[in-house]
Coordinates of C-alpha atoms in Angstrom, one line a residue:
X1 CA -10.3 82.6 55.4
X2 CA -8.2 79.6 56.6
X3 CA -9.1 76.2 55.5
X4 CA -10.1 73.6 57.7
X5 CA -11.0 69.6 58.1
X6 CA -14.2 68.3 59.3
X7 CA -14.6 65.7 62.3
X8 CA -16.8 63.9 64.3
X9 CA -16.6 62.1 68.0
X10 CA -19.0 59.8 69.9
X11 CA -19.9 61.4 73.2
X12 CA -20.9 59.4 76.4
X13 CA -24.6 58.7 75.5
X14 CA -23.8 57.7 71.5
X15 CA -24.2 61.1 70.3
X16 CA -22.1 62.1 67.3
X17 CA -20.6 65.7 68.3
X18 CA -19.2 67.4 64.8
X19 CA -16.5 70.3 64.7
X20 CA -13.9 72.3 62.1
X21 CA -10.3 72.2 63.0
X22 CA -7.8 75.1 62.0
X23 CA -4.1 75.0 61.8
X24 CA -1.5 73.1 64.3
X25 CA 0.0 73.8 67.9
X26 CA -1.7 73.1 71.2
X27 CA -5.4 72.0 70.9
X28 CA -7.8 74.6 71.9
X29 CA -11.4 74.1 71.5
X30 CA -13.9 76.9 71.3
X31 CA -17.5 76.3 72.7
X32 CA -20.4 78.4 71.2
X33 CA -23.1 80.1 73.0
X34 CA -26.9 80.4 72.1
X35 CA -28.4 80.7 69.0
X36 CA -24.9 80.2 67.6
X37 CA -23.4 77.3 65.7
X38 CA -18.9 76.8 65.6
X39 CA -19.0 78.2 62.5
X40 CA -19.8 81.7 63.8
X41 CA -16.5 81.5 65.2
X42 CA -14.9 81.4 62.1
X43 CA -12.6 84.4 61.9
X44 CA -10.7 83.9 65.7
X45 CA -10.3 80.2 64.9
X46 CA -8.4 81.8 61.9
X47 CA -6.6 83.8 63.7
X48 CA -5.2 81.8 66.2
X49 CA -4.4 78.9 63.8
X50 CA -0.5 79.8 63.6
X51 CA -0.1 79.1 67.0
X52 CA -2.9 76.4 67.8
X53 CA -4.5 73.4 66.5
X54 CA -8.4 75.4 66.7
X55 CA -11.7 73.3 67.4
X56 CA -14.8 74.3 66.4
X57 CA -17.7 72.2 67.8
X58 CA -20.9 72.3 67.2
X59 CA -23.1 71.8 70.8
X60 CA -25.5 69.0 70.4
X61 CA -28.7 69.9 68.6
X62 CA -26.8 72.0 66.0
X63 CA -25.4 71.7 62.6
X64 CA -23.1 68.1 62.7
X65 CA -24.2 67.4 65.7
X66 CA -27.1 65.0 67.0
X67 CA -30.2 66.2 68.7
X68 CA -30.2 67.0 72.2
X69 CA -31.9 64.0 73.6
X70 CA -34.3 63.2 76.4
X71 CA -31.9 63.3 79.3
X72 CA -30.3 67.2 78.1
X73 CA -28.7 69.3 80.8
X74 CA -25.3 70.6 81.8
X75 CA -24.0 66.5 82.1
X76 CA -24.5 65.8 78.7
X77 CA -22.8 69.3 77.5
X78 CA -20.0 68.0 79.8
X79 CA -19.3 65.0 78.6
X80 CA -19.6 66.2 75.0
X81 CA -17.0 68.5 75.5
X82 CA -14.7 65.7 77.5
X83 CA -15.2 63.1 74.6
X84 CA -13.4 65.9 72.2
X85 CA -10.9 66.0 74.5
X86 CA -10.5 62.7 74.8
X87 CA -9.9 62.4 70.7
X88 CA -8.0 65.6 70.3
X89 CA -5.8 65.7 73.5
X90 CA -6.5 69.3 73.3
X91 CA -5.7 70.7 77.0
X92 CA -7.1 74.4 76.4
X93 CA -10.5 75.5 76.0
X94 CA -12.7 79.0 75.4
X95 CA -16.3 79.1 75.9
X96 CA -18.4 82.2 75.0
X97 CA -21.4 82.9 76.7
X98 CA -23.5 79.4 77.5
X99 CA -20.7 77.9 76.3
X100 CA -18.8 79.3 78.5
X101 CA -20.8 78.0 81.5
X102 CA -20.4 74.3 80.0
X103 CA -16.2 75.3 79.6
X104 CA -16.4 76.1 83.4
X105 CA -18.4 73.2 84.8
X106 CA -16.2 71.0 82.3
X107 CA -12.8 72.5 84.2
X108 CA -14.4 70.9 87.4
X109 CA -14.6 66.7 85.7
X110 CA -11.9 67.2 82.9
X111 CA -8.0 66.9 84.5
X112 CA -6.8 67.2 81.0
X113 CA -7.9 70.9 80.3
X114 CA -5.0 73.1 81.6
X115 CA -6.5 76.4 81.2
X116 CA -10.1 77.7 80.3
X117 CA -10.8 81.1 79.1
X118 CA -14.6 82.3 79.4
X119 CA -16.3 85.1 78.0
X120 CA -19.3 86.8 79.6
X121 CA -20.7 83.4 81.0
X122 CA -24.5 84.4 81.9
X123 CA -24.2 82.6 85.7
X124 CA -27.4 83.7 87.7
X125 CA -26.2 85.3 91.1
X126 CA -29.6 85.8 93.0
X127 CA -31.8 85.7 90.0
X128 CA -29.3 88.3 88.1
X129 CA -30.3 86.6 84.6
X130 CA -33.6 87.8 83.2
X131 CA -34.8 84.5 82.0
X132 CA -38.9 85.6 82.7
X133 CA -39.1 85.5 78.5
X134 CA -38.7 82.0 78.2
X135 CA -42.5 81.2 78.2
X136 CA -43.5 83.2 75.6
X137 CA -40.2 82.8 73.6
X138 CA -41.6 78.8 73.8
X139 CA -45.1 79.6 72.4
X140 CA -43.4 81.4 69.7
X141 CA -41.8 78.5 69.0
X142 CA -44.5 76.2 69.0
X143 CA -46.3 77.9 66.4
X144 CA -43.9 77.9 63.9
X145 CA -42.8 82.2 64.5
X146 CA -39.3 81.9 64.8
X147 CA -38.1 85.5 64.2
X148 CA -40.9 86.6 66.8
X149 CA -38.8 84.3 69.2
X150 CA -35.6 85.0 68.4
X151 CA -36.4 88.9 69.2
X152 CA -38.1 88.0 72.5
X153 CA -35.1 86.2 73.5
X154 CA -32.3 89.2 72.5
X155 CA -35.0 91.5 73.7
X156 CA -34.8 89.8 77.1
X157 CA -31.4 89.0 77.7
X158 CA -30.8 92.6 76.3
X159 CA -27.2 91.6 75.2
X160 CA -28.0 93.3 71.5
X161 CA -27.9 97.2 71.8
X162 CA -29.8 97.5 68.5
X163 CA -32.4 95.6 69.7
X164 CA -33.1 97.7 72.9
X165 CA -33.9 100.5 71.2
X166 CA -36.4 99.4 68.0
X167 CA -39.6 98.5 67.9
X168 CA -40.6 94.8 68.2
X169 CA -42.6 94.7 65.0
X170 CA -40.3 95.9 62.9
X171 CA -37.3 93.4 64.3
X172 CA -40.2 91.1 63.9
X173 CA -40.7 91.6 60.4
X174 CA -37.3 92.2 59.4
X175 CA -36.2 89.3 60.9
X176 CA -38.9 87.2 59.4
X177 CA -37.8 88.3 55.9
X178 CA -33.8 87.5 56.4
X179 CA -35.4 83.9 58.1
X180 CA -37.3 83.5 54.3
X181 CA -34.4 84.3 52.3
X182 CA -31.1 83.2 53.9
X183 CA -29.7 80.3 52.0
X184 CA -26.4 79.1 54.0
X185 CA -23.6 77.1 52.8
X186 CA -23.8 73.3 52.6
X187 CA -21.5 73.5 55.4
X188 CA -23.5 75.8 58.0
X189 CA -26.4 75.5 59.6
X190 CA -29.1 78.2 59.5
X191 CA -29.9 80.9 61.7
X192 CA -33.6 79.3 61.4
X193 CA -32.8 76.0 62.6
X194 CA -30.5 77.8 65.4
X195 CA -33.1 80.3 67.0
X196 CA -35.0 77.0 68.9
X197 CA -32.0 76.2 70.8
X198 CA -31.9 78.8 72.7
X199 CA -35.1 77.3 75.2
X200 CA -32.2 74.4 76.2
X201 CA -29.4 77.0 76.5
X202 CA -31.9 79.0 79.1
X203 CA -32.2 75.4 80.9
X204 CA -28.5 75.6 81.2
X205 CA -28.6 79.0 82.8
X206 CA -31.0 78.2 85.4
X207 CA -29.1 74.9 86.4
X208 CA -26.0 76.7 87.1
X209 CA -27.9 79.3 89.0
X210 CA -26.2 80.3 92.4
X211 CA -22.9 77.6 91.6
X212 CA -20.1 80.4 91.5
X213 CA -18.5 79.1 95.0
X214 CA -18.8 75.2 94.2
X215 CA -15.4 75.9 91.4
X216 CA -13.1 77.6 94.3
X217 CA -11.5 74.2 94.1
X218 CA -10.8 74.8 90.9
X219 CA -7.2 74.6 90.2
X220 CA -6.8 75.8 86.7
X221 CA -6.0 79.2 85.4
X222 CA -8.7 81.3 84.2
X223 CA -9.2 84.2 82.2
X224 CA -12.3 85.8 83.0
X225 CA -13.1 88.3 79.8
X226 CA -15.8 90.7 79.5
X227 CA -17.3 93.9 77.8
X228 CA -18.1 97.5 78.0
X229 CA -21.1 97.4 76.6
X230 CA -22.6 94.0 77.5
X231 CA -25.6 93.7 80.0
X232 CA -24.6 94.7 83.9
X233 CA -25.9 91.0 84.7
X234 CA -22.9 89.5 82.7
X235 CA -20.8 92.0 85.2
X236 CA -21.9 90.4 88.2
X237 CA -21.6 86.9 86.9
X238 CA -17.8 87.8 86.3
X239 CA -17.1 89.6 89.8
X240 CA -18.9 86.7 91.3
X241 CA -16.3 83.9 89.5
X242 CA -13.4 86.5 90.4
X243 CA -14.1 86.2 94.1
X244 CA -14.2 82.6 94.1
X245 CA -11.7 81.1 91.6
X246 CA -8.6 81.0 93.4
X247 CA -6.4 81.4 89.7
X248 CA -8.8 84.2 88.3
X249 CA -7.6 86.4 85.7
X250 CA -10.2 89.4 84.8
X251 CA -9.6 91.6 81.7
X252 CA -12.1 93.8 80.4
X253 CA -12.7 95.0 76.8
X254 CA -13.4 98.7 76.1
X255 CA -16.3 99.4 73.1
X256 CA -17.1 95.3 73.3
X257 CA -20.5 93.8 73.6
X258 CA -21.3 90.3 74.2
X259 CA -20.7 89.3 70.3
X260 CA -16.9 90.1 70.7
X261 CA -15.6 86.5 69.9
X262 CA -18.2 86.2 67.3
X263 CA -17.4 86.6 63.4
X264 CA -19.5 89.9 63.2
X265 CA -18.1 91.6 66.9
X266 CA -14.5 91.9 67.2
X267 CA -13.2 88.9 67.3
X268 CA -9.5 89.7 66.3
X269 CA -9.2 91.9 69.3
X270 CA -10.3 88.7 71.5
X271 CA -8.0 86.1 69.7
X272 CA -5.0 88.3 70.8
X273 CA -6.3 88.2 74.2
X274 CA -6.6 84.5 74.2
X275 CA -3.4 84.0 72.3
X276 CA -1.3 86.2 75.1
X277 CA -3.2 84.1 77.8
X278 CA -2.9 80.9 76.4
X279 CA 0.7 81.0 75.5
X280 CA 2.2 83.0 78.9
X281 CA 4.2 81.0 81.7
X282 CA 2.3 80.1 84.4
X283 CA 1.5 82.9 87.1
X284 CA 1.6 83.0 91.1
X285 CA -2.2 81.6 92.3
X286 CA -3.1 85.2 92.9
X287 CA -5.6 86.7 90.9
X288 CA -5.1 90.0 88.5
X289 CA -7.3 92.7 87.3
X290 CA -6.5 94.3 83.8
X291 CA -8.3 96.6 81.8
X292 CA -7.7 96.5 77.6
X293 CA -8.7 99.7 75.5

């Protein structure tokens, strides 16, 4: 695995924001989803480091990063992401899942970003996300039964095959075991202290709900990158942001599920993906449909 530097920047409302950086070239920074920290990104940042100077940060309320705060919502994701910009002069950014609903509202405020890549952002188009879970993922929470949550949140967003089809108890009490006895790297951040997140990535979702038509202004390039095997809902979020985005690029993934970028998915079939769109000459304002087996 490549070797990388650690760094830190100040975002709008004093938070500290901390990330990894890979290799040299054109900034690109990657932006995690739920339940995920930038260091489950790992292996594409690795693989894209001969061509680019990589950034992995970690969203606010994870690993190097400060807490959330009282005022959270999409602003504050926003300006997190435009204060690394602002330090890196990095002009090229992929978001994955919630993260990539924070890249896309981002492309909107931040003139520096020149292109955006998202993968399977979960925008609501008339109620399209199944968010009902969050209540009892919350209780869950509350009283201290984190693997219980963490199923009722993959369970509900259904992007995890293998959790579709076993029982809840046992992904309950496996979970809970793997919760006891992981012991992460000084450097990472646990899956224990990850799994609470996910009630502020959910707020995220429902704030962007029904906001596909206010980026048709949106001048940028964008590759819109999807799955086989990932949730119908994540579909329509990506036909939706096709219609709309007058510089849309859509390429589909055969055998991918939402983990693709991810360390344990497929993440060197994305990086080539992302290195081909990220490195071509710019194309007419038309956009293009591919498919990628």
């Amino acid at each position: 695995m490549a070797d990388y530097l650690k760094g830190t920047v100040r975002s709008a409302d004093g938070t500290t924001i901390g990330y990894r950086q890979y290799g040299s070239g054109p900034g690109l920074i990657v932006v995690h989803g739920g339940m995920k920290a930038g260091q489950h990104f790992s292996t594409l940042a690795a693989d894209l480091s001969d061509r680019f100077q990589v950034y992995l940060p970690d969203r606010r309320g994870r690993g190097r990063s400060g807490s959330h705060g009282t005022a959270f919502g999409m602003q504050r994701e926003v300006e997190d992401l435009q204060a690394l910009v602002a330090a890196t002069g990095a002009s090229l950014v992929f978001g994955h899942s919630s993260g990539a609903l924070v890249s896309l509202r981002a492309a909107l405020s931040i003139p520096a970003l020149d292109r955006v890549a998202l993968y399977e952002p979960p925008l609501p188009v008339h109620d399209s996300v199944p968010t009902e879970w969050l209540p009892r993922f919350d209780r869950e929470i509350a009283v201290g039964r984190r693997s219980a949550a963490a199923v009722t949140a993959l369970k509900g967003l259904r992007t995890e095959p293998t959790f579709s089809r076993l029982p809840r108890w046992l992904l309950t009490g496996v979970g809970a075991v793997g919760l006891r006895t992981e012991r992460p790297p000084d450097d990472e951040v646990s899956i224990a202290e990850l799994i609470p997140t996910m009630h502020f990535d959910v707020q995220l979702i429902r704030e962007m709900a029904d906001t596909a038509s206010k980026h048709a202004t949106l001048k940028v390039p964008v590759l819109l990158l999807g799955g086989t095997r990932s949730p119908d809902y994540l579909s329509v979020a990506l036909r939706e942001l096709a219609s709309v985005l007058p510089r849309a690029q859509r390429v589909t993934l055969h055998g991918l599920d939402h983990s693709g970028p991810e360390d344990d998915g497929s993440p060197l079939v994305v990086a080539q993906v992302l290195r081909d769109f990220f490195t071509a000459p710019r194309r007419p304002d038309h956009e293009r449909q591919t498919v990628k087996s």
